[in-house]
N, CA, C and O of each residue as an XYZ file, in Angstrom:
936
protein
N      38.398     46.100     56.880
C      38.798     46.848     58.067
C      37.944     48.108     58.237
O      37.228     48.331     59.213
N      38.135     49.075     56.949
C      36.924     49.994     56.634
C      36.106     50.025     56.200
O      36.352     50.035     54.994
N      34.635     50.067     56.440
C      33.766     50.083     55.783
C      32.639     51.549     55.852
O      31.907     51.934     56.763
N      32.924     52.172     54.317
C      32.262     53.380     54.670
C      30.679     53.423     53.475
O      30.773     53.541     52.253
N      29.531     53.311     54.142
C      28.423     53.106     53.576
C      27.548     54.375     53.299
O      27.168     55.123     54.200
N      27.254     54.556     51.932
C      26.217     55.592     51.612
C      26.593     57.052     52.299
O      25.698     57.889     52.420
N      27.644     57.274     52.647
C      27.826     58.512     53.341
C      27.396     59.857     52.805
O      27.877     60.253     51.743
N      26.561     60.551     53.443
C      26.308     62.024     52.963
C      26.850     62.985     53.508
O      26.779     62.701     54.703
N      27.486     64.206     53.392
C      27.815     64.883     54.314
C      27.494     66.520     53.700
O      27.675     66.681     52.493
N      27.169     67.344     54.273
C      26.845     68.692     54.195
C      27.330     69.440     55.083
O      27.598     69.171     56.254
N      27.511     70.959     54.179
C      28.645     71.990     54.920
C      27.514     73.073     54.161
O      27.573     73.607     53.054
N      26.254     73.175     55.464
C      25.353     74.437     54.960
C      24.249     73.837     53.964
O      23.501     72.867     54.084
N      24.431     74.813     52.895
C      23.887     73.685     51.625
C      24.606     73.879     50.967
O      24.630     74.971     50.400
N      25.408     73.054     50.756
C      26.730     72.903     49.963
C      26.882     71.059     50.211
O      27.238     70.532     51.265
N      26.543     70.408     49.060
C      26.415     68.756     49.308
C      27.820     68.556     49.304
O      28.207     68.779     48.157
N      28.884     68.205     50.131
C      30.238     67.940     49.952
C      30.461     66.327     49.812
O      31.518     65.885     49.361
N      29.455     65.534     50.205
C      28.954     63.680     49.570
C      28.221     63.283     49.334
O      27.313     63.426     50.153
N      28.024     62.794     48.605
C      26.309     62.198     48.129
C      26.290     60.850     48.333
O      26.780     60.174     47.428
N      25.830     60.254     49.331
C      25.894     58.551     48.631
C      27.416     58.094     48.722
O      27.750     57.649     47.624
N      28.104     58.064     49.333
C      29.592     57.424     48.735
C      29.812     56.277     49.978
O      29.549     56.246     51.180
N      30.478     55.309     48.950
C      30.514     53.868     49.834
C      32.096     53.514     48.923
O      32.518     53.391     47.774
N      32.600     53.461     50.507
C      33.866     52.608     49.927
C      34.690     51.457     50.707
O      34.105     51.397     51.788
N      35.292     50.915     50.719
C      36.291     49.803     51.660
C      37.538     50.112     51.823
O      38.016     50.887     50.996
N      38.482     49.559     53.013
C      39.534     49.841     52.792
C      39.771     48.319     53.406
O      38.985     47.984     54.292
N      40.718     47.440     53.036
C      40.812     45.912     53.872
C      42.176     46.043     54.435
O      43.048     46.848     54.107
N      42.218     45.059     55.395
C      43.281     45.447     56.076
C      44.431     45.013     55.520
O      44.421     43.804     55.286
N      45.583     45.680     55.181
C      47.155     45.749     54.840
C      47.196     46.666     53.768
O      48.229     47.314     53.603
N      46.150     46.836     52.949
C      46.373     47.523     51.843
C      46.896     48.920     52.276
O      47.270     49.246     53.402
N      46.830     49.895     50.831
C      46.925     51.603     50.533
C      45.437     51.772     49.698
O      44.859     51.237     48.753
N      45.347     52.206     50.086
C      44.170     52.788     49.468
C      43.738     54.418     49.373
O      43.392     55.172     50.282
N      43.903     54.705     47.770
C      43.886     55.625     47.302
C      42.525     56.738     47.078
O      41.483     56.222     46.673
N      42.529     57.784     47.256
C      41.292     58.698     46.788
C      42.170     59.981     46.119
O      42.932     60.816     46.605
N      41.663     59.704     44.732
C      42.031     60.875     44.216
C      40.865     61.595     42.959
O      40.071     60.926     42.299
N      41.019     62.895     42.889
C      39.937     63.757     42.431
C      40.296     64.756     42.107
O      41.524     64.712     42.028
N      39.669     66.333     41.685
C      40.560     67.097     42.258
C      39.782     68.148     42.979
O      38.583     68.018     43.229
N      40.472     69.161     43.298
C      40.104     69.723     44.657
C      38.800     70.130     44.505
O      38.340     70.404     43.397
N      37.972     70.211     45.835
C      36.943     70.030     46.140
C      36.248     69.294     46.126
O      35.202     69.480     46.748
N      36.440     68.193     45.482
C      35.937     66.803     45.191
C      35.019     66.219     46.344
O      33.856     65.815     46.314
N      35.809     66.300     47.219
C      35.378     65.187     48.546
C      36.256     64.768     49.324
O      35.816     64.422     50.420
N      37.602     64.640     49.139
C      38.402     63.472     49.418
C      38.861     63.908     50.637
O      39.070     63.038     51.483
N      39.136     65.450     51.016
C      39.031     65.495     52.864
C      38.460     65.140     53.400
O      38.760     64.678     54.501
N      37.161     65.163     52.844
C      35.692     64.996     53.448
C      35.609     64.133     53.843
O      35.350     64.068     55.045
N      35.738     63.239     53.259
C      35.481     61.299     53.630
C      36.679     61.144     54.960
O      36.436     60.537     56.003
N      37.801     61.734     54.695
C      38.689     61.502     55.982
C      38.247     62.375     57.353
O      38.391     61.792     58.427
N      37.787     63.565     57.360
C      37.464     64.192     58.458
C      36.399     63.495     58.728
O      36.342     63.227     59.929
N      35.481     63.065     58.081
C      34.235     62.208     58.928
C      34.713     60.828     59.057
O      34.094     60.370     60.018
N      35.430     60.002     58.624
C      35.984     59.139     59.522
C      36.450     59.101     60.615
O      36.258     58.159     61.384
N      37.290     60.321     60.939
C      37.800     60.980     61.975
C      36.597     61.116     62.857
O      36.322     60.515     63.895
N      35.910     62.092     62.169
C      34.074     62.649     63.431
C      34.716     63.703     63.525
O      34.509     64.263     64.602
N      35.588     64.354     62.695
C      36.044     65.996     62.648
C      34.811     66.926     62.182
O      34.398     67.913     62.790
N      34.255     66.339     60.835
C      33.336     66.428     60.295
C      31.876     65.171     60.036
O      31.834     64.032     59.570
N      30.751     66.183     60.661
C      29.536     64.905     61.393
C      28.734     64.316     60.164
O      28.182     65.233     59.557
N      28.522     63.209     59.667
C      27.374     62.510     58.624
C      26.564     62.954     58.474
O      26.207     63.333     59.589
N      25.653     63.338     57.559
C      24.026     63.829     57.475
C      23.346     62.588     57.420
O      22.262     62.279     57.916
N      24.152     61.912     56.733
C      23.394     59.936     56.224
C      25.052     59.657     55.931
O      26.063     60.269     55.587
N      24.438     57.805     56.454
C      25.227     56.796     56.048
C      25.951     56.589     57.329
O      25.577     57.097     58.386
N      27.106     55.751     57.195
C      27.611     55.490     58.717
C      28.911     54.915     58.429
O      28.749     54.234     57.417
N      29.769     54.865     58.699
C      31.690     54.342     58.945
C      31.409     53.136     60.000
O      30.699     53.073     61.003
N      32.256     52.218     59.357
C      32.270     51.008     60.283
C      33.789     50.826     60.451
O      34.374     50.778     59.369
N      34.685     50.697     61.689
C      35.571     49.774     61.558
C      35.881     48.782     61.789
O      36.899     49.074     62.417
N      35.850     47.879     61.804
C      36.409     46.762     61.940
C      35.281     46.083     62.123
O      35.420     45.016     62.721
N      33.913     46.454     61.702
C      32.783     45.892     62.188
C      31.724     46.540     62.883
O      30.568     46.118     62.916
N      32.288     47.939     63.635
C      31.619     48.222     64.998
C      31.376     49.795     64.105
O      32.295     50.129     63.357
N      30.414     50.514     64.188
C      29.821     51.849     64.054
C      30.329     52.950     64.780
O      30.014     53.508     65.831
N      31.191     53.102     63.938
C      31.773     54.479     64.547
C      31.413     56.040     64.316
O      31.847     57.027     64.911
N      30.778     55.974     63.597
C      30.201     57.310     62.421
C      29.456     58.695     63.950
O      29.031     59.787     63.575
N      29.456     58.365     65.315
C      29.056     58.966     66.216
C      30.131     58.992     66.969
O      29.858     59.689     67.947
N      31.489     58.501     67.051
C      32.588     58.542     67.855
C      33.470     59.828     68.097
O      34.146     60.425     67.258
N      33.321     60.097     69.336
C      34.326     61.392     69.213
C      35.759     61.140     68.725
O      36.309     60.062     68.954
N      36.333     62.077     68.091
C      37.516     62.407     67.500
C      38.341     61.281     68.433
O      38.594     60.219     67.865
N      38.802     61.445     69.902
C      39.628     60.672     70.276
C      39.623     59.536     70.854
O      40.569     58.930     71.357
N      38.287     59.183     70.757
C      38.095     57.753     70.761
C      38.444     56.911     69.504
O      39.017     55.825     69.422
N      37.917     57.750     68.520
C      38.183     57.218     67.476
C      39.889     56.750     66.954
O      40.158     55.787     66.236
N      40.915     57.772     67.572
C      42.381     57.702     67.538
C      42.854     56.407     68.478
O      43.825     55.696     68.220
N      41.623     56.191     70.057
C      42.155     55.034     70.586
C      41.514     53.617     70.147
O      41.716     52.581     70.780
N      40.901     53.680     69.251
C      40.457     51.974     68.352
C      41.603     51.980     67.000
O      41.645     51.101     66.139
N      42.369     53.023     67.053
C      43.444     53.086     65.836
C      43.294     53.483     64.736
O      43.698     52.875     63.745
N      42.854     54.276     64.718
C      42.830     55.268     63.032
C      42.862     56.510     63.746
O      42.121     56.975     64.613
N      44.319     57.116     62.945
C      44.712     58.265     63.185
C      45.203     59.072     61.822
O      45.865     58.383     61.045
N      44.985     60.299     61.477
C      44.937     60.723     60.607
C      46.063     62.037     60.576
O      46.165     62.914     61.434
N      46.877     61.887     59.304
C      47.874     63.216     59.365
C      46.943     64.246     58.465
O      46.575     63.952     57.328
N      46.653     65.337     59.037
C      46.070     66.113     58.676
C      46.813     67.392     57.094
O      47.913     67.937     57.192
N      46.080     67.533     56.117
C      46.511     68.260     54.950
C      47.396     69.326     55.639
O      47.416     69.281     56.869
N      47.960     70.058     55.166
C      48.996     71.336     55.867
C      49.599     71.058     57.388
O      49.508     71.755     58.398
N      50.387     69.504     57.130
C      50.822     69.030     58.508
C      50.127     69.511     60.200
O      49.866     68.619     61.007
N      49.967     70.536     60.440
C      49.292     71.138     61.683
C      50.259     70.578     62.884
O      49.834     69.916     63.831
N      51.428     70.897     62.718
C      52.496     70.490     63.806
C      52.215     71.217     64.506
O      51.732     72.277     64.109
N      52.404     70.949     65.929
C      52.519     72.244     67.427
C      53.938     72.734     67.229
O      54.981     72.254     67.674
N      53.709     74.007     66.309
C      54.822     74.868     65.762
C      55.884     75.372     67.203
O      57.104     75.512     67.279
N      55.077     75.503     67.955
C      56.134     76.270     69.450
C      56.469     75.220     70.768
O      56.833     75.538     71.900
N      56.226     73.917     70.232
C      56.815     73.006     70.804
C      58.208     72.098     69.558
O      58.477     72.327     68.379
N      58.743     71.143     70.488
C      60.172     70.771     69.639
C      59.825     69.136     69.160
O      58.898     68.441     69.576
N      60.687     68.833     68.335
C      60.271     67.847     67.771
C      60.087     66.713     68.733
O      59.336     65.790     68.416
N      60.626     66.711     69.722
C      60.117     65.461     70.791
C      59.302     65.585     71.315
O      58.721     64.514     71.488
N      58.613     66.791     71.949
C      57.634     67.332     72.216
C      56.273     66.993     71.294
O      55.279     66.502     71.829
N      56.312     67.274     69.981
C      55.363     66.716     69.101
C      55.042     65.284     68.950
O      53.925     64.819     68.725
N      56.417     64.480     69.137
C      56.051     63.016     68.990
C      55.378     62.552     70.216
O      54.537     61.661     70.324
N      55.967     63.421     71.250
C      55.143     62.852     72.776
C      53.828     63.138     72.648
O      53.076     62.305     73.154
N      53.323     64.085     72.113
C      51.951     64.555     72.060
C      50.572     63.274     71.375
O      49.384     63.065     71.618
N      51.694     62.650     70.383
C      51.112     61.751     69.450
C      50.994     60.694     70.177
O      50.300     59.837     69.630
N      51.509     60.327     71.488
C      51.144     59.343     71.975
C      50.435     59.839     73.603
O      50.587     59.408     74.746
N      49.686     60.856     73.051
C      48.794     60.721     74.259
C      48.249     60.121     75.008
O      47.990     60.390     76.181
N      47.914     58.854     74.149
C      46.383     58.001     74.397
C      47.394     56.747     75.171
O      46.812     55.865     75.802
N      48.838     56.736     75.080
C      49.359     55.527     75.770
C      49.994     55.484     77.225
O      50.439     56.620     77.394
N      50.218     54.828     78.205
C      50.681     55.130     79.309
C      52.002     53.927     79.920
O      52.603     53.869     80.993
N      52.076     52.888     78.380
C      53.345     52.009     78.298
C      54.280     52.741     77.823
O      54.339     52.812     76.596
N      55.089     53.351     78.480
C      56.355     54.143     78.655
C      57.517     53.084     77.646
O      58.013     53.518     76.606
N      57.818     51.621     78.202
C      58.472     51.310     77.411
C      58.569     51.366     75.793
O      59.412     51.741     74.978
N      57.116     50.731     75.743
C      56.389     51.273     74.238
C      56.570     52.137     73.712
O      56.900     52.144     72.526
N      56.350     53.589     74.723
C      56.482     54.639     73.418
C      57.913     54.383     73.195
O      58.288     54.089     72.060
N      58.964     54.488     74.422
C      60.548     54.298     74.067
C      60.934     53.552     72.234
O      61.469     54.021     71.230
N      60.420     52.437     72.525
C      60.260     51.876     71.259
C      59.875     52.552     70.031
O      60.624     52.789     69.082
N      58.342     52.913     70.157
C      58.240     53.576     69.061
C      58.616     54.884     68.611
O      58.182     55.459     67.613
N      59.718     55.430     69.684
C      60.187     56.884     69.268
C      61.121     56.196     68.465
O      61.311     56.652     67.337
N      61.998     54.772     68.966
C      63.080     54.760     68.307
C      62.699     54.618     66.901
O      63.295     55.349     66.110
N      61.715     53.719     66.388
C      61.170     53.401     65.493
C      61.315     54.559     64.216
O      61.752     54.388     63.078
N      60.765     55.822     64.880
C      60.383     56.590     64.091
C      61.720     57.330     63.646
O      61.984     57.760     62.523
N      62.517     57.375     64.821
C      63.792     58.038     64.294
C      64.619     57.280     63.435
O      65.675     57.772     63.038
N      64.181     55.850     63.013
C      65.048     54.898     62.261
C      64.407     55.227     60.741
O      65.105     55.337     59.732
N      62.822     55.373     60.776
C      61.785     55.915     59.910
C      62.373     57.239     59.345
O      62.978     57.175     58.274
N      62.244     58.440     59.984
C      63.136     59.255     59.620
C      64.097     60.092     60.746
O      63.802     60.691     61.780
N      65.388     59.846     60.053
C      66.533     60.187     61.229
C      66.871     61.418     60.592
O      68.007     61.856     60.774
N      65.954     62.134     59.774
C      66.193     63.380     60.131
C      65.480     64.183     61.607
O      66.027     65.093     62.230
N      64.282     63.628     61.896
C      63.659     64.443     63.155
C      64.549     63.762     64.193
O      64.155     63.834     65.358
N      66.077     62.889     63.866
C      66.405     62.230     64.864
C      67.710     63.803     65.476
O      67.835     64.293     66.598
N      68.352     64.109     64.305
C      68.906     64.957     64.378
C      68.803     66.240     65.150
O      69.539     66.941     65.846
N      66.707     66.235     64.421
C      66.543     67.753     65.077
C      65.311     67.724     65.858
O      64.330     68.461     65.765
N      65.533     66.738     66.649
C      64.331     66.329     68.172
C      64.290     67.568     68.832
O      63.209     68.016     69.214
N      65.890     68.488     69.103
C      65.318     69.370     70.094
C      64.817     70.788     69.320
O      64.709     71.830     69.966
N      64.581     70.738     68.171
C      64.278     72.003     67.535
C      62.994     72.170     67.578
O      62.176     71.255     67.668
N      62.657     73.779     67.495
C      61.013     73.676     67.015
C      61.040     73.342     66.223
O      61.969     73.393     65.417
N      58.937     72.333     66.011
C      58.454     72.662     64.971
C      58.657     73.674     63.634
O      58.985     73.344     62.495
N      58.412     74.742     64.050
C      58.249     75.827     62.833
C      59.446     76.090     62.199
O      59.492     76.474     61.031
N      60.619     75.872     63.035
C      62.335     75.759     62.485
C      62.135     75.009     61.368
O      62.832     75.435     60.447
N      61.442     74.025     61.054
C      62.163     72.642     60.626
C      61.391     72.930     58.896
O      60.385     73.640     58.860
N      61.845     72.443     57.802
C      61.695     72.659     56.452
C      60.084     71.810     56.314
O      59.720     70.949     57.114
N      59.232     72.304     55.067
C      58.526     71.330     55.383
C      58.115     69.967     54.936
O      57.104     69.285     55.108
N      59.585     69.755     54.111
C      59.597     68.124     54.098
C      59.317     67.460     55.791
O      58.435     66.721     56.230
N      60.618     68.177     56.497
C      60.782     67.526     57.798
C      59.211     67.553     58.299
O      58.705     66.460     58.555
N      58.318     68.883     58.470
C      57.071     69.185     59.246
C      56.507     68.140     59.127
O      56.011     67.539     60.081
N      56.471     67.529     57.308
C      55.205     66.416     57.222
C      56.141     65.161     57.615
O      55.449     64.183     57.898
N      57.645     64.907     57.717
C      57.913     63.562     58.320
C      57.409     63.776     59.961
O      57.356     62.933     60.856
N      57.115     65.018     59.988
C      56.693     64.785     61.696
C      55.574     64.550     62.495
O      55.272     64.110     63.604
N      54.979     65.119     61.272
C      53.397     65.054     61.202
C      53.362     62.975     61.076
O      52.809     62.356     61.985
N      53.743     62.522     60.372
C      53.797     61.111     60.214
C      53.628     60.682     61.475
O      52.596     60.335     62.050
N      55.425     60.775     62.084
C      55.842     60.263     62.675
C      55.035     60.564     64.270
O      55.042     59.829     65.257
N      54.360     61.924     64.086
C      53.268     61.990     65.316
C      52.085     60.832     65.257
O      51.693     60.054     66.128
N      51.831     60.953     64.405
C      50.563     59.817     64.023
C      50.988     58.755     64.488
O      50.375     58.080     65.315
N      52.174     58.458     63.975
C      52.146     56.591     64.205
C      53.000     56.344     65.678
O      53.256     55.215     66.095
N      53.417     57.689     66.430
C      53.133     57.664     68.094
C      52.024     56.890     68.516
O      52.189     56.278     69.572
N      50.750     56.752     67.847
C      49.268     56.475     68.886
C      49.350     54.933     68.478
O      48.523     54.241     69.071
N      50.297     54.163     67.460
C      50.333     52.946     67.040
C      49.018     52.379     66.368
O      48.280     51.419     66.592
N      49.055     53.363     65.479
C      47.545     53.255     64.384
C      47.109     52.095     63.661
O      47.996     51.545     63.008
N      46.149     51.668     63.621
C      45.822     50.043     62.538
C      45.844     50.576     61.650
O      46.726     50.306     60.835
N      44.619     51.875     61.291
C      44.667     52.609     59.943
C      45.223     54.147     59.902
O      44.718     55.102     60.492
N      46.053     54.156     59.304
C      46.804     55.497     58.893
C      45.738     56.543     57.907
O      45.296     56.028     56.880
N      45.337     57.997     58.226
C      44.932     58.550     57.113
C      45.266     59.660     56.896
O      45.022     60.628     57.616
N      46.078     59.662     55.510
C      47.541     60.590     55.163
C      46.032     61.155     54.173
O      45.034     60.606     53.706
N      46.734     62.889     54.228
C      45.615     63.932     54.093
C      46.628     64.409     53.063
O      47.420     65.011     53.787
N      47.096     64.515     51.814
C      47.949     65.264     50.708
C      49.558     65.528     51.216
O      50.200     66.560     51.023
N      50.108     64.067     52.055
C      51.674     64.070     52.094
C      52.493     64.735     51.360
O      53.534     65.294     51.706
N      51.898     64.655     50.092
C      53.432     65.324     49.008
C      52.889     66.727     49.032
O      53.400     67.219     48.026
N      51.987     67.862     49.721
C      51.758     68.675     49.175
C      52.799     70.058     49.390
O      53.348     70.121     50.490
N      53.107     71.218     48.343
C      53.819     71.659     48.765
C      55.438     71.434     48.889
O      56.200     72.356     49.181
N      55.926     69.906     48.593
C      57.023     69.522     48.573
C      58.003     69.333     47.360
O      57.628     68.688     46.381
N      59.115     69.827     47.410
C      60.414     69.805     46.293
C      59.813     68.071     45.793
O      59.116     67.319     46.473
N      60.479     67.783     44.137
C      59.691     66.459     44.161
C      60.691     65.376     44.181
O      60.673     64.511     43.305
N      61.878     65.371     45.470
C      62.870     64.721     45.275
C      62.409     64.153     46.769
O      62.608     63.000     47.152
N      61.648     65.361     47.651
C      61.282     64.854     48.872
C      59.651     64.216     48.670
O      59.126     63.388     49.414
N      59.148     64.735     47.676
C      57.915     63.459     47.406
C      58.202     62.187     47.728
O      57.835     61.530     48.702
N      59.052     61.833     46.611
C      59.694     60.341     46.303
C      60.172     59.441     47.460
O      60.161     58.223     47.637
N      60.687     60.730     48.338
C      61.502     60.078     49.654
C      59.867     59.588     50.571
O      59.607     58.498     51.081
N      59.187     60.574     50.525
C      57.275     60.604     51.638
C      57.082     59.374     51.098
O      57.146     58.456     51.915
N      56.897     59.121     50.136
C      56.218     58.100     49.460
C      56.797     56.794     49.788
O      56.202     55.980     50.494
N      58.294     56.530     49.130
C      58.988     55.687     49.799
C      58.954     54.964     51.344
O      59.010     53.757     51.575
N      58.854     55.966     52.231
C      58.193     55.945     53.596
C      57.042     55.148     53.778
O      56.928     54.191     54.543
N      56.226     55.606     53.037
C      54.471     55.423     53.174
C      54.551     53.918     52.613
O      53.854     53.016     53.078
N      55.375     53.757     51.678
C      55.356     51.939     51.969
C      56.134     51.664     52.831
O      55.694     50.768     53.552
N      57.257     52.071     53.151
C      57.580     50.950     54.108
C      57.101     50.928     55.654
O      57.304     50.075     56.519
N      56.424     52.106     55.707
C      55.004     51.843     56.939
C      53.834     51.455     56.566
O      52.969     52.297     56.810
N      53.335     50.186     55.898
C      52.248     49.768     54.787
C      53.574     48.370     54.910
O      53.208     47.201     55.028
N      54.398     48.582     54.882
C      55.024     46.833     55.029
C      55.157     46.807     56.427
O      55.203     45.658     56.867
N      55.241     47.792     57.362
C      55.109     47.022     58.388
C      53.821     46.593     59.568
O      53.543     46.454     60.759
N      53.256     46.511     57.946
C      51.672     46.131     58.756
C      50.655     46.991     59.423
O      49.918     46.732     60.375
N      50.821     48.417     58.482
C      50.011     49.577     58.873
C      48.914     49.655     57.397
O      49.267     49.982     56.264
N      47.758     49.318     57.768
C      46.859     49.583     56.617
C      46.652     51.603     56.301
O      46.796     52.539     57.087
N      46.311     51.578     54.965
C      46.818     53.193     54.759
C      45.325     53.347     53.795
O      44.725     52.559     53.064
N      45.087     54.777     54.210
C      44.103     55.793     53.190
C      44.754     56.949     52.896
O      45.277     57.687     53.732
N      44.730     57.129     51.646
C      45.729     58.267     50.958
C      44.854     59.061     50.574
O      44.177     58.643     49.634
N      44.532     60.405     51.087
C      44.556     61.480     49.932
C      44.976     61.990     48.923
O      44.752     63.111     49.381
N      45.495     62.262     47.701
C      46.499     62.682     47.262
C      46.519     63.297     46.372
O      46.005     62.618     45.484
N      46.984     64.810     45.761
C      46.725     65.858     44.570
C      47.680     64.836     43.335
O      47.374     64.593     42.168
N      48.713     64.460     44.001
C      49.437     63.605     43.055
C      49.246     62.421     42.929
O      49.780     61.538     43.600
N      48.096     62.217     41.642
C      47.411     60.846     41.453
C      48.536     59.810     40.690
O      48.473     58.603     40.921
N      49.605     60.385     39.733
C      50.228     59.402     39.634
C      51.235     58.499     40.620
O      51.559     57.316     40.512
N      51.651     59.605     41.727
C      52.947     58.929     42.243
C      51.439     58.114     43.737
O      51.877     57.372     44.617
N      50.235     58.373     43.710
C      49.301     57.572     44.300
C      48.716     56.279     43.777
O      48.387     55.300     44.446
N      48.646     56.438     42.508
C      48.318     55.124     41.844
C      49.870     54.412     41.817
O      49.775     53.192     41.948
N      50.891     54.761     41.716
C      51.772     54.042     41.456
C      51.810     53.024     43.409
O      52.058     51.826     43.540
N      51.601     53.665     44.164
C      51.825     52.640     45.414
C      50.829     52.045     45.855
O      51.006     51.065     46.579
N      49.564     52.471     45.543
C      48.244     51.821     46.295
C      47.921     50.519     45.323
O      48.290     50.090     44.230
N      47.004     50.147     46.394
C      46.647     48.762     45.598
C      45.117     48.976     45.061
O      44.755     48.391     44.041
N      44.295     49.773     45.733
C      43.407     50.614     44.870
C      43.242     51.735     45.487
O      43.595     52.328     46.507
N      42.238     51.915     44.045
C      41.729     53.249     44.185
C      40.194     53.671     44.059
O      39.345     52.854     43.703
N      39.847     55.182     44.415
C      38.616     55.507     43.906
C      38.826     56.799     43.928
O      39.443     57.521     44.712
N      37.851     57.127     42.348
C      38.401     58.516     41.860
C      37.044     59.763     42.335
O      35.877     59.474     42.072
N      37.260     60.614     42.778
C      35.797     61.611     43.088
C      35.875     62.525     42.335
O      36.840     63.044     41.774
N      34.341     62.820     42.319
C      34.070     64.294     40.946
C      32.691     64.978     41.896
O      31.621     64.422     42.139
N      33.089     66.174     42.256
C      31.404     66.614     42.976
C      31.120     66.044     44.145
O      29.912     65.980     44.377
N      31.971     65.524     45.122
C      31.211     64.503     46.303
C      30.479     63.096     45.973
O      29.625     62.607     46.712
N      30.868     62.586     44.920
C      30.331     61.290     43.912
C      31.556     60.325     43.835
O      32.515     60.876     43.294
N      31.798     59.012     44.232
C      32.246     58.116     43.675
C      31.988     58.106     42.163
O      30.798     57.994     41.869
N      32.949     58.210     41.027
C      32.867     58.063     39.757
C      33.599     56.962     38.836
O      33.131     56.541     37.778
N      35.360     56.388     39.660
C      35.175     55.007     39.197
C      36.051     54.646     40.600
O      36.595     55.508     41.290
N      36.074     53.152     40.885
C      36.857     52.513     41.057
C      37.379     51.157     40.910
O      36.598     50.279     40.545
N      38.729     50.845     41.174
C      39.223     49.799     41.070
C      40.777     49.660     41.265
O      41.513     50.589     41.596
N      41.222     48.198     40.980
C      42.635     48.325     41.381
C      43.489     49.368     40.568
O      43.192     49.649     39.407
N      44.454     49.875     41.155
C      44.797     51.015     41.449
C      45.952     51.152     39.646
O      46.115     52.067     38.838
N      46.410     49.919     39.726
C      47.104     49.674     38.359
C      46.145     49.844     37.063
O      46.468     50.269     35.954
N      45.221     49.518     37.388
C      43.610     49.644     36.017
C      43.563     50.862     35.932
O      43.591     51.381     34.816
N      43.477     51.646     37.103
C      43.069     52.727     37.279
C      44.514     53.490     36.202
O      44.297     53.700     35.008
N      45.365     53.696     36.585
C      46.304     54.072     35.950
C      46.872     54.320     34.055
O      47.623     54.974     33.331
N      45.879     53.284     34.068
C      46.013     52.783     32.106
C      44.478     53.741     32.158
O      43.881     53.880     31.091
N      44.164     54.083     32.845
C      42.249     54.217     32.176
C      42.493     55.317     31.524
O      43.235     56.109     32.105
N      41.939     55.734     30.078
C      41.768     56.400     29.597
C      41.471     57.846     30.372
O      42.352     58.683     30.570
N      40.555     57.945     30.638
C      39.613     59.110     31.369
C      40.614     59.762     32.590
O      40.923     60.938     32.785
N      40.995     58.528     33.328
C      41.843     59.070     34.898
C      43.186     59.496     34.199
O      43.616     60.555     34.657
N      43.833     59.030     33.367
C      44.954     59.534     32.527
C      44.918     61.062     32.023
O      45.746     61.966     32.129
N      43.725     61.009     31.474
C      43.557     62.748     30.711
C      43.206     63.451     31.854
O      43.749     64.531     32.091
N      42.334     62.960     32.624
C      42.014     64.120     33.716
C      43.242     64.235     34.763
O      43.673     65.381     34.896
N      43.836     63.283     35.483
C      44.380     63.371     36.276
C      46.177     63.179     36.046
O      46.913     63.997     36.598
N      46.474     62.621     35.628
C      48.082     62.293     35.032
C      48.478     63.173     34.074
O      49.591     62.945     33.600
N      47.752     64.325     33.559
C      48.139     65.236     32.229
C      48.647     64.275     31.242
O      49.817     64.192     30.869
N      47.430     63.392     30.766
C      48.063     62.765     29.606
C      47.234     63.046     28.639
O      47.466     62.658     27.494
């Protein structure tokens, strides 16, 4: 579904990718974990075209996207929840989900997929008419989600979901993140929390420096010596 080849990317001279090639196929989760500064925004904002390639190129589904503006790129379906949610704090929670479906003009549809999301989480069902900035920020990032998958995304790309969160509402994000991944939403994970990331993806790839350094299925990954001590505090 994804195909991201040789990608380089630079911020000044500051190499933030060197070379990095990865896949994502369609239904999976697919994991990137590292730790900070690594890369692993990086690769998602230039999928996006938030942030522009120096070398290499993003394919989806076949077709070269690596020159696509930002919201074109949201209407071929990859939409991305951005790290520190970035909710429209002075608008209300229905307001935010409407926003997420900019790109559609089937009214019944969105009807649908609002209900969707409030079945997803019925806490923003509760507090639709509240602001943004009211709301805790477990709720911010279920909204941040639930904005995203307004545009009815093929590929989802979740930017550090658990970050910042009590770890009872991790468990609950996570929980979520599969059962939007069972309903036939392919997923790219960022994530500071590599174990509760290896535990749902089906793979992974680990970054050090803007470098691919290993990958594989996501369970291997988990037993590996190296990703254990560095990343799992084992």
């Amino acid at each position: 579904m994804l195909v991201v080849e040789n990608l380089s990317v630079n911020y000044g001279a500051i190499k933030a990718l060197v070379n990095v090639s990865c896949r994502v196929d369609q239904g999976e989760i697919v994991a990137l974990i590292g730790a900070n500064g690594a890369g692993k925004t990086t690769i998602l904002n230039t999928i996006s075209s938030i942030v522009p390639a120096a070398a290499g190129r993003v394919l989806f589904e076949g077709e070269d996207i690596t020159k696509t503006a930002p919201h074109e790129i949201v209407k071929r379906g990859v939409c991305q929840v951005p790290e520190g949610r970035r909710v429209f704090s002075k608008m209300s929670v229905l307001e935010n989900l409407e926003m997420g479906a900019y790109i559609r003009s089937d009214k019944k549809g969105i009807a649908q997929e609002m209900e969707r999301i409030f079945h997803l989480f019925p806490r923003l069902a509760e507090r639709k008419k509240q602001l943004a900035k009211t709301l805790s920020g477990g709720e911010q990032q279920m909204l941040a989600m639930g904005r995203a998958l307004m545009s009815q995304p093929r590929l989802l790309l979740l930017d550090e979901p658990s970050m910042g969160l009590a770890p009872m509402l991790v468990e609950k994000i996570f929980e979520i993140i599969g059962e939007i991944n069972g309903t036939g939403t392919t997923i790219m994970l960022v994530e500071q929390n590599a174990h509760m990331a290896l535990s749902i993806a089906h793979r992974a790839y680990v970054l050090e420096t803007g470098q691919i350094v290993l990958e594989g299925p996501a369970r291997e990954l988990a037993e590996n010596p190296e990703v254990r001590k560095a990343y799992l505090g084992e």
